[in-house]
Amino acid sequence: MARGGHGLARVAVVVRAGAAPLWWLGVVAAGLGLAVPGLTGRRIGVLAGAALFLIAAALVSYLGRGRYLALARPATRAGRHDVLQDRAVSVRDWRRGHRWWLLLAFAAALGSDFAVPAAGGMLLAGCGVGLWLKAAWLGRREQEADALFWVRVDRLSRRAGRPAGKPARSYRTTGVAAGDTHRRRTGATV
């Protein structure tokens, strides 16, 4: 970046980047699991899957909230030469970085259908819903602060995820006019 600027990705966008793939892979795996009677039978599989869905959604949405708040408290205003990363780029980078993990999770959910039909798929879908809920929670924090939270791209994990991981020391903020949008300098316009 020119003159000391950094690339910034919006925190809520990075968090929800995995929500749709997890949801859809989970729905497909659960649907395919209903075609297999499994060891436990479909009824027990669906009941176990419903419990796993609720537990996963709650855990994923609540775990780590304290860390997000701790990084948001000392947030500083984004600099004139910082560049905001487009939402589509953040999502694409996350999905590329996690594609093998997503494929492995989908394969595991399909494999579990032979023992407990639909349960593994419902667990995946619950993780996706949990990420949506966490992103919505972050959006509400942004509304309260009247600012959007951004993390430096070089502080994300190798797979372009974990915006609240150890490398992240604090967030940057912009005005709400910046939206999720793209490659715009943050100077006087936001």
CSV table of C-alpha atoms in Angstrom, one decimal, residues 18-126:
chain,number,residue,atom,x,y,z
A,18,GLY,CA,-18.6,-19.2,5.7
A,19,ALA,CA,-22.3,-19.1,6.6
A,20,ALA,CA,-23.8,-19.8,3.2
A,21,PRO,CA,-21.4,-22.7,2.2
A,22,LEU,CA,-21.9,-24.3,5.6
A,23,TRP,CA,-25.7,-23.9,5.4
A,24,TRP,CA,-26.0,-25.3,1.9
A,25,LEU,CA,-23.6,-28.1,2.3
A,26,GLY,CA,-25.4,-29.0,5.5
A,27,VAL,CA,-28.8,-28.9,3.8
A,28,VAL,CA,-27.6,-31.1,1.0
A,29,ALA,CA,-25.9,-33.6,3.3
A,30,ALA,CA,-29.0,-33.8,5.6
A,31,GLY,CA,-31.3,-34.2,2.6
A,32,LEU,CA,-29.2,-37.0,1.2
A,33,GLY,CA,-29.0,-38.6,4.7
A,34,LEU,CA,-32.8,-38.9,4.7
A,35,ALA,CA,-32.5,-41.4,1.8
A,36,VAL,CA,-30.4,-43.7,4.0
A,37,PRO,CA,-32.0,-45.6,6.9
A,38,GLY,CA,-28.7,-45.6,8.8
A,39,LEU,CA,-28.0,-47.6,12.0
A,40,THR,CA,-30.2,-45.5,14.3
A,41,GLY,CA,-33.1,-44.9,11.9
A,42,ARG,CA,-34.3,-41.7,10.3
A,43,ARG,CA,-36.4,-40.5,13.3
A,44,ILE,CA,-33.6,-40.7,15.8
A,45,GLY,CA,-31.2,-39.2,13.2
A,46,VAL,CA,-33.4,-36.2,12.6
A,47,LEU,CA,-34.0,-35.6,16.4
A,48,ALA,CA,-30.3,-35.9,17.1
A,49,GLY,CA,-29.6,-33.6,14.1
A,50,ALA,CA,-32.1,-31.0,15.4
A,51,ALA,CA,-30.4,-31.0,18.8
A,52,LEU,CA,-27.0,-30.7,17.1
A,53,PHE,CA,-28.3,-27.8,14.9
A,54,LEU,CA,-29.4,-25.8,17.9
A,55,ILE,CA,-26.3,-26.5,20.0
A,56,ALA,CA,-24.0,-25.6,17.0
A,57,ALA,CA,-25.9,-22.4,16.2
A,58,ALA,CA,-25.7,-21.2,19.8
A,59,LEU,CA,-22.1,-22.1,20.3
A,60,VAL,CA,-20.8,-20.6,17.1
A,61,SER,CA,-22.8,-17.4,17.5
A,62,TYR,CA,-21.7,-16.8,21.1
A,63,LEU,CA,-18.1,-18.1,21.3
A,64,GLY,CA,-15.5,-15.4,20.9
A,65,ARG,CA,-17.8,-12.4,21.4
A,66,GLY,CA,-15.6,-11.0,24.2
A,67,ARG,CA,-12.6,-11.0,21.9
A,68,TYR,CA,-14.5,-9.1,19.2
A,69,LEU,CA,-15.5,-6.5,21.8
A,70,ALA,CA,-12.0,-6.3,23.2
A,71,LEU,CA,-10.6,-5.6,19.7
A,72,ALA,CA,-13.4,-3.1,18.9
A,73,ARG,CA,-12.9,-0.9,22.1
A,74,PRO,CA,-9.4,0.5,21.1
A,75,ALA,CA,-10.4,0.8,17.5
A,76,THR,CA,-8.8,3.7,15.6
A,77,ARG,CA,-10.0,5.6,12.6
A,78,ALA,CA,-8.8,4.2,9.3
A,79,GLY,CA,-6.1,6.2,7.7
A,80,ARG,CA,-6.3,8.3,4.6
A,81,HIS,CA,-4.2,5.7,2.6
A,82,ASP,CA,-5.9,2.6,3.9
A,83,VAL,CA,-7.9,0.7,1.2
A,84,LEU,CA,-11.2,-1.0,2.0
A,85,GLN,CA,-11.4,-4.5,0.5
A,86,ASP,CA,-14.6,-5.3,-1.5
A,87,ARG,CA,-17.1,-7.6,0.2
A,88,ALA,CA,-16.8,-10.0,-2.8
A,89,VAL,CA,-13.0,-10.2,-2.4
A,90,SER,CA,-13.2,-11.0,1.3
A,91,VAL,CA,-15.8,-13.7,0.7
A,92,ARG,CA,-13.9,-15.2,-2.2
A,93,ASP,CA,-10.6,-15.3,-0.3
A,94,TRP,CA,-12.3,-16.9,2.7
A,95,ARG,CA,-14.0,-19.6,0.6
A,96,ARG,CA,-10.8,-20.3,-1.4
A,97,GLY,CA,-8.8,-20.6,1.8
A,98,HIS,CA,-11.4,-23.0,3.4
A,99,ARG,CA,-12.5,-25.0,0.4
A,100,TRP,CA,-10.7,-28.2,1.5
A,101,TRP,CA,-12.1,-27.9,5.0
A,102,LEU,CA,-15.6,-27.4,3.6
A,103,LEU,CA,-15.2,-30.4,1.4
A,104,LEU,CA,-13.9,-32.5,4.3
A,105,ALA,CA,-16.8,-31.4,6.5
A,106,PHE,CA,-19.3,-32.3,3.8
A,107,ALA,CA,-17.7,-35.7,3.3
A,108,ALA,CA,-17.8,-36.3,7.1
A,109,ALA,CA,-21.5,-35.3,7.2
A,110,LEU,CA,-22.3,-37.6,4.3
A,111,GLY,CA,-20.3,-40.5,6.0
A,112,SER,CA,-22.2,-39.9,9.3
A,113,ASP,CA,-25.5,-40.5,7.4
A,114,PHE,CA,-24.8,-44.2,7.4
A,115,ALA,CA,-24.8,-44.2,11.2
A,116,VAL,CA,-27.1,-41.3,12.2
A,117,PRO,CA,-29.1,-40.1,9.1
A,118,ALA,CA,-29.2,-36.3,8.6
A,119,ALA,CA,-27.4,-35.4,11.9
A,120,GLY,CA,-24.1,-34.4,10.4
A,121,GLY,CA,-25.7,-32.2,7.8
A,122,MET,CA,-27.8,-30.5,10.4
A,123,LEU,CA,-24.7,-29.9,12.4
A,124,LEU,CA,-23.1,-28.2,9.4
A,125,ALA,CA,-26.2,-26.1,8.8
A,126,GLY,CA,-26.2,-25.1,12.5
